[in-house]
Each structure stands twice: as structure tokens, then as C-alpha cells.
C-alpha positions as MATLAB code, in Angstrom:
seq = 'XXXXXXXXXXXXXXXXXXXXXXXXXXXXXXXXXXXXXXXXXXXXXXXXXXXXXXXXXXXXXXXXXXXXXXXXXXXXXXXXXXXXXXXXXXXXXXXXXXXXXXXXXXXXXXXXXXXXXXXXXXXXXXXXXXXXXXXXXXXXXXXXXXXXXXXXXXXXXXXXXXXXXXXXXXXXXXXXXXXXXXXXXXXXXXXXXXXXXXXXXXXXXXXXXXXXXXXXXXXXXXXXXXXXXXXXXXXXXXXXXXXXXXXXXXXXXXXXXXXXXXXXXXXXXXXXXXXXXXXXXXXXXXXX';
ca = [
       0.000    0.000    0.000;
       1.555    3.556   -0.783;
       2.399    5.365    1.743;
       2.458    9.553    1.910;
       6.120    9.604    1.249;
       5.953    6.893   -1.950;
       3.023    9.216   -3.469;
       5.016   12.253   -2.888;
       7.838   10.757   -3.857;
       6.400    9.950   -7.267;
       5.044   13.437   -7.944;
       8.235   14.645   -7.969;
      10.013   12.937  -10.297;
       7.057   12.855  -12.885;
       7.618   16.695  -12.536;
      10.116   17.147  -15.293;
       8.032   14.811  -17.609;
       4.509   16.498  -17.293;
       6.594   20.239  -16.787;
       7.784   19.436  -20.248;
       4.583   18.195  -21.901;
       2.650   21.238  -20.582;
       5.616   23.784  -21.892;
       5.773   21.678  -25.208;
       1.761   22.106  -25.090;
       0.781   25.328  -23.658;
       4.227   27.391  -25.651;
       2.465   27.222  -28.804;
      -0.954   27.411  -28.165;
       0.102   30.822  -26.338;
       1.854   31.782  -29.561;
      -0.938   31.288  -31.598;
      -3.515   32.619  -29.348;
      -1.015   36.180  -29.216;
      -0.954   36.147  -32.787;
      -4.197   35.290  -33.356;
      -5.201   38.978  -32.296;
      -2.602   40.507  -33.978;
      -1.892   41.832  -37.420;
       1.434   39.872  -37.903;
       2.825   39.936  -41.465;
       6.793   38.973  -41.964;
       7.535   40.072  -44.906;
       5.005   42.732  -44.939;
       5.848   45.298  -42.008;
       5.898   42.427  -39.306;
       3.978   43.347  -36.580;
       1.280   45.739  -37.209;
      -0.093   45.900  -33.651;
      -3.382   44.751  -31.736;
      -6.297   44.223  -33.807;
      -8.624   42.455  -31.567;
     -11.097   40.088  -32.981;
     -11.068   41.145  -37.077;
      -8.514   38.562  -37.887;
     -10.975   35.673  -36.260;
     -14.069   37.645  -38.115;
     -12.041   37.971  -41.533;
     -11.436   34.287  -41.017;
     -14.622   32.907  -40.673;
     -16.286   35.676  -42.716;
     -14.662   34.340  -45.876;
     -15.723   32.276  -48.741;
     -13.255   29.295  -47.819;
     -14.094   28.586  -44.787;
     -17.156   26.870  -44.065;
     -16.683   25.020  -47.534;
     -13.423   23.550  -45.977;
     -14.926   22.676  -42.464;
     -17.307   20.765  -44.821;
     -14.747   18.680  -46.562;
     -12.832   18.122  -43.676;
     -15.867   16.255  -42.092;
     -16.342   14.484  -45.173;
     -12.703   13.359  -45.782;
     -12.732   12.006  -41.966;
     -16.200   10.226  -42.588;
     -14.948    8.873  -45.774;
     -12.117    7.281  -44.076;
     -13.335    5.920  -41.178;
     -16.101    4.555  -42.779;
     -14.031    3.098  -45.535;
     -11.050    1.819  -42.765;
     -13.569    0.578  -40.322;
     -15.745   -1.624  -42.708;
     -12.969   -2.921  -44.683;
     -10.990   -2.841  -41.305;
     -13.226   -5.535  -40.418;
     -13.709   -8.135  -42.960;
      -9.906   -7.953  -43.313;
      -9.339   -9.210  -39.614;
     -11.885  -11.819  -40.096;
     -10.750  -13.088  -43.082;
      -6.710  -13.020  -41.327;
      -8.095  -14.621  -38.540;
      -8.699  -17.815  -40.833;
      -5.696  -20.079  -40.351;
      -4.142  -19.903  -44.337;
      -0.709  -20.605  -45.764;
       1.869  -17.756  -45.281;
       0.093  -16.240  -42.681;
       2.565  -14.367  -40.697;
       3.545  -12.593  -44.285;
      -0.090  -11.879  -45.489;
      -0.352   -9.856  -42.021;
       3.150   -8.334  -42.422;
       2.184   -6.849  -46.115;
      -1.868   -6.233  -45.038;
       0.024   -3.621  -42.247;
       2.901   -2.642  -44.057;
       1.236    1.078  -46.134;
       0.822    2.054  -42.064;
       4.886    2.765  -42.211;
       4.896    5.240  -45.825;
       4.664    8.382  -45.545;
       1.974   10.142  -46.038;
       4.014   12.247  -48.970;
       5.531    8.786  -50.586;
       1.923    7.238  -50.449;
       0.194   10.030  -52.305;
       3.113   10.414  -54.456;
       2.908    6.603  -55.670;
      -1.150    6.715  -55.896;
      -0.853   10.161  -58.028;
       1.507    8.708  -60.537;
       1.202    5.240  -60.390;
      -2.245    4.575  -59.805;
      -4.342    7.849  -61.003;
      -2.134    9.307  -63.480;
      -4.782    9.240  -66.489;
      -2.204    8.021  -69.022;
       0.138    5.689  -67.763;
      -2.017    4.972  -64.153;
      -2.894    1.374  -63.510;
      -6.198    2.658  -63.231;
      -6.539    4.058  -66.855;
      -4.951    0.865  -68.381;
      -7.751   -1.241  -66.655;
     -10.564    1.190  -67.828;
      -9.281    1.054  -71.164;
      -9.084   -2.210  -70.913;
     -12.839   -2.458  -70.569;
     -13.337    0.021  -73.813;
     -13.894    2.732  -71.472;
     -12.247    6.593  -70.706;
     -10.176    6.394  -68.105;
     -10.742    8.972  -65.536;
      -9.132   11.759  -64.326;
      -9.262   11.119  -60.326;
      -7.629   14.184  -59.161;
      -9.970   17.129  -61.111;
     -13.132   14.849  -61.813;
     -13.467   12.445  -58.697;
     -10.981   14.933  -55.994;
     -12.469   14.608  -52.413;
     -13.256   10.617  -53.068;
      -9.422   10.037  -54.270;
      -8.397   11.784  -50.907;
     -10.026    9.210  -49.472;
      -9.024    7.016  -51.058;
      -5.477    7.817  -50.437;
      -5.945    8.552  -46.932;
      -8.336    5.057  -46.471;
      -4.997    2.996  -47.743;
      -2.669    4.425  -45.255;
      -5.312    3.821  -42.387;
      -6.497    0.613  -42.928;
      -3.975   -1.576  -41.591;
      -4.174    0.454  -38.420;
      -7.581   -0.368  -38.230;
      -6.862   -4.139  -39.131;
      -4.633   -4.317  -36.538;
      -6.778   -2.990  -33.868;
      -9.822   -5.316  -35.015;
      -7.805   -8.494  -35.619;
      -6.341   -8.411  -32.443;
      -9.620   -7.850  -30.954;
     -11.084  -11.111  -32.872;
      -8.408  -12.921  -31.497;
      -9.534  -11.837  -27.769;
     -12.762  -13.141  -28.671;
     -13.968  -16.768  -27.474;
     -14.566  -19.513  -29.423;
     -16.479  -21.605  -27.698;
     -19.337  -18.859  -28.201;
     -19.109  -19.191  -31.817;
     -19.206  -23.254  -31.467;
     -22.125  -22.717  -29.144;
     -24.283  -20.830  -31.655;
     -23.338  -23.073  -34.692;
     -24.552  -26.212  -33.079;
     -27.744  -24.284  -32.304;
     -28.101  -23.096  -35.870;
     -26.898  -19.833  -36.201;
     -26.048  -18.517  -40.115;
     -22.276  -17.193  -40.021;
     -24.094  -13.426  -40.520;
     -26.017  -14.099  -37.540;
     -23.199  -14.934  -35.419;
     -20.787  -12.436  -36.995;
     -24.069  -10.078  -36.167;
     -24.624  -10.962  -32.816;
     -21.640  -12.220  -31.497;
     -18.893  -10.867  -33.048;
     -19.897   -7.485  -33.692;
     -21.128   -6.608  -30.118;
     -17.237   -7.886  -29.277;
     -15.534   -5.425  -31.564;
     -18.002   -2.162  -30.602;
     -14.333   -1.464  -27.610;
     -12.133   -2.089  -30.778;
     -14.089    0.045  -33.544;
     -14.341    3.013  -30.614;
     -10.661    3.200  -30.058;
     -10.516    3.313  -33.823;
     -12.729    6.066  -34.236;
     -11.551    7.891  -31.885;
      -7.642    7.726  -32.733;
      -8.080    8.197  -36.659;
     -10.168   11.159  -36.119;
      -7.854   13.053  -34.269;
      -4.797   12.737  -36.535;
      -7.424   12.804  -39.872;
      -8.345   16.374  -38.975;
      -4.839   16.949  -39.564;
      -4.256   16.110  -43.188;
      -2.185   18.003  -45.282;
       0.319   15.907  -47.175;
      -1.987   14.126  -49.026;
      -3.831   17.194  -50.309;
      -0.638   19.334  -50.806;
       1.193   16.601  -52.942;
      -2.038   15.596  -55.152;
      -4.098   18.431  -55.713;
      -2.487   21.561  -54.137;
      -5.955   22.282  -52.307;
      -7.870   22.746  -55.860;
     -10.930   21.199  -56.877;
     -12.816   21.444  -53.642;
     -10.104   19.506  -51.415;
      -8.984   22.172  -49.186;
      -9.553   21.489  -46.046;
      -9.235   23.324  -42.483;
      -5.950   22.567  -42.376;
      -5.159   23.344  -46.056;
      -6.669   26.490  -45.523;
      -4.952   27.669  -42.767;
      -1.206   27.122  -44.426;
      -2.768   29.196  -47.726;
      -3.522   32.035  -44.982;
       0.090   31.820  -43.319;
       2.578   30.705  -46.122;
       0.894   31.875  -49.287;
      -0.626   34.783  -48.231;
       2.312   35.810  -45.342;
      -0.722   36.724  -42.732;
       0.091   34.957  -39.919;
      -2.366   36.688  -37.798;
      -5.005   35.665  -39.900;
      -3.740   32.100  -39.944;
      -3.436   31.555  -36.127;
      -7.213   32.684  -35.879;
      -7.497   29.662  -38.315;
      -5.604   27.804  -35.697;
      -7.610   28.646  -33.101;
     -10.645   27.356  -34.658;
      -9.018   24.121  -35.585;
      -8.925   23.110  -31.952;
     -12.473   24.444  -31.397;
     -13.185   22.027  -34.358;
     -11.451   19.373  -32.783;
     -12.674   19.718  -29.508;
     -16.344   19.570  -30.378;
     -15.436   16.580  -32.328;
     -13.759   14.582  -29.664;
     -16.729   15.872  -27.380;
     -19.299   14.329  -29.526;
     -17.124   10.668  -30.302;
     -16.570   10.376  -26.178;
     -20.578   11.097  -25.542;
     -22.025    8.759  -28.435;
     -19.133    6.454  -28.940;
     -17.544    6.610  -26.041;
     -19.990    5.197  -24.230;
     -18.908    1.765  -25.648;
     -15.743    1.963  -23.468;
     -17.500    1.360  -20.194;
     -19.502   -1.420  -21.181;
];
């Protein structure tokens, strides 16, 4: 049983470790919250003094904005829905016992470790290029056009993109939930009759709601991050720019960094009533 001493011993030396994650925390979102109220232009005068709350009404007053909060949401619904579903029938089906298991698993996880450049780099020239793309040479070889992903198709090849460096994240998650999962349940139901989709249904479903949650809630907050993808494949054109997108347009291209960190600052509001909403409706499936 700890004693007083142990416990105070122990709060002192996790003091370094959580001073440094608050500094490394609380540094920049104090940067960007001074900025944010400041007209702050580097190569255009610098700092231009205290402007209050016009850079957070120019922000949200313009024509980008809520059109990018909109395809944010629907890039991160894409790819959850996309990861989770196929998330699942991939752990199922690498649950089976097969030949060469151990590298079927190694290659189904492997597009977790590319980089998020290298990945949209290889599906922009080797799979969507309309030309040479694999995609256009099995089109064509059907008699029809091939199409041009990136201008005709934009937010749903993001997805795309984004769903293949996801997946096996979400495959790992699930299978090694499946594997938690009993097996003398699913022997029980078979010998009373249960169809594989009422067992997968009613068994092994209700097992994975944990596993899908943690899932959810992990992709989303690194998917209302993403910028790579978007930057590399269609430079924020054709209705892809997100949030994110948006706010490196308002710091880099345009030099208003002012401007900009009042993006920032509605990020995290963003995020925040995001991760509010997942812990109260999804969340729920962690106490169960």
C-alpha cells in the first residue's frame, strides 16, 4: 500500500516529464492565441499591432471557410467509414488459419509505415495518373475513358489515399480484438443453428463495438490533420482544401500569420467539439 512519502515521492520525479509536456503544449498554443489577435505579417511590415477580434471575423467571414470545415468532415467520414468496414472483414478473413500467414499480415500492415508524402506520391503517378495509371490501363481495358481522379473524382481520391494508409491500423486494432474473442461462443451458436451473418451479427460485432471506438476515436484526431496528401495531389484545388489546407494558404501563401493563427484557433475548437461528440455517443462503448 503507498504510503504519503511513496506518493510524494512519485510526484516529484514525474515533474520534469509532465513540466515538459505542458511547456511543449501550452508554448504554442500561447503563440498562436497572441498572434491570433494581432496583425502579424513577416515580410510585410511584421507586426502591425493589436487588432482584436477582425482577424478571427475575416477568417470565418470568408468564402473558404465553411466550404473547408465541410470537406474536412467528409474526408474524416470517408475514411473511417471506408477503414472501419474494410478494417473488419480484413481481420476476419486473417483470422482464418491460411498458408503464409505471418507474411499476409506483415504486407496487409505494411502502407501504415509510408509516408503520407511517398503514399500520395505513388497513388498520383502510379495509380491515377490518367495516361500511364494502372487505373486508366484497366478502364481502357474495358473500352472505357479512363478517368481523371484528381480534377473529376478529388475529395473521393483523398479518401481514397488517406483510407490505404489507415487501414492496416484499423486491421490491426480489429484483428487483435477477434483474437480476444472466445470460441467456444461461436461453437455454441453453430450447433444451435446460427447462419455465419447471424453470429458475426450478434456475437462478433457486439465484441468489436471497444475495438471500432478506439478506432474512431484515434483516426479522427490525426485525420483532422491532413495536409500531405492534399498538398502533394491536388495543391488544395478542386474542392479539397480542407481546415488545415486552408490555414497554411492564410500563413505561407498569403504571409498573414495573424489571420492564420485565428485559423488555428478554430481548428482546436473544431477538434474539440469533435472529440466531445465521439466520447458522448461512442464513447460510451468503453465502459460497457
Amino acid at each position: 500500500m503507498a504510503t504519503q512519502h511513496s506518493r510524494s515521492a512519485a510526484r516529484i520525479m514525474m515533474a520534469p516529464a509532465v513540466f515538459l509536456l505542458l511547456v511543449w503544449m501550452l508554448v504554442p498554443l500561447c503563440m498562436t492565441l497572441w498572434f491570433s489577435v494581432r496583425d502579424y505579417r513577416p515580410l510585410r511590415g511584421g507586426d502591425n499591432g493589436f487588432v482584436g477580434l477582425d482577424n478571427f471575423v475575416r477568417f470565418v467571414s470568408s468564402n473558404s471557410f465553411w466550404p473547408s470545415i465541410m470537406t474536412t468532415l467528409i474526408i474524416v467520414g470517408g475514411v473511417l467509414l471506408i477503414s472501419i468496414c474494410l478494417g473488419v472483414l480484413l481481420a476476419i478473413l486473417l483470422d482464418q488459419p491460411m498458408w503464409g500467414q505471418g507474411v499476409v499480415r506483415i504486407l496487409v500492415i505494411a502502407p501504415f509505415f509510408v509516408m503520407p508524402t511517398v503514399s500520395a506520391l505513388v497513388w498520383k503517378n502510379m495509380f491515377m495518373d490518367p495516361v500511364n495509371g494502372v487505373f486508366s490501363y484497366i478502364w481502357r481495358f474495358f473500352g472505357a475513358d479512363p478517368v481523371v481522379w484528381l480534377s473529376e473524382m478529388p475529395v473521393f481520391s483523398i479518401v481514397m489515399i488517406v483510407s490505404w494508409q489507415w487501414l492496416p491500423f484499423a486491421t490491426l486494432i480489429l484483428l487483435t480484438a477477434i483474437q480476444s474473442l472466445d470460441s467456444e461462443q461461436l461453437e455454441a451458436a453453430e450447433m444451435d443453428g446460427a447462419s455465419p451473418i447471424a453470429r458475426f451479427a450478434f456475437i462478433t460485432l457486439p465484441h468489436l463495438s471497444r475495438a471500432i471506438t478506439i478506432v474512431i476515436l484515434i483516426q479522427t484526431i490525426f485525420l483532422l490533420a491532413v495536409f500531405a496528401e492534399i498538398f502533394v495531389t491536388t495543391g488544395g484545388a478542386f474542392g479539397t482544401r480542407t481546415l488545415t489546407y486552408l490555414i497554411y494558404q492564410r500563413v505561407l501563401e498569403s504571409q498573414n500569420v495573424g489571420l492564420g493563427s485565428a485559423g488555428g484557433v478554430y481548428a482546436i475548437i473544431l477538434a474539440n467539439i469533435v472529440a466531445i461528440f465521439l466520447m458522448r455517443i461512442v464513447g460510451k462503448n468503453l465502459d460497457k
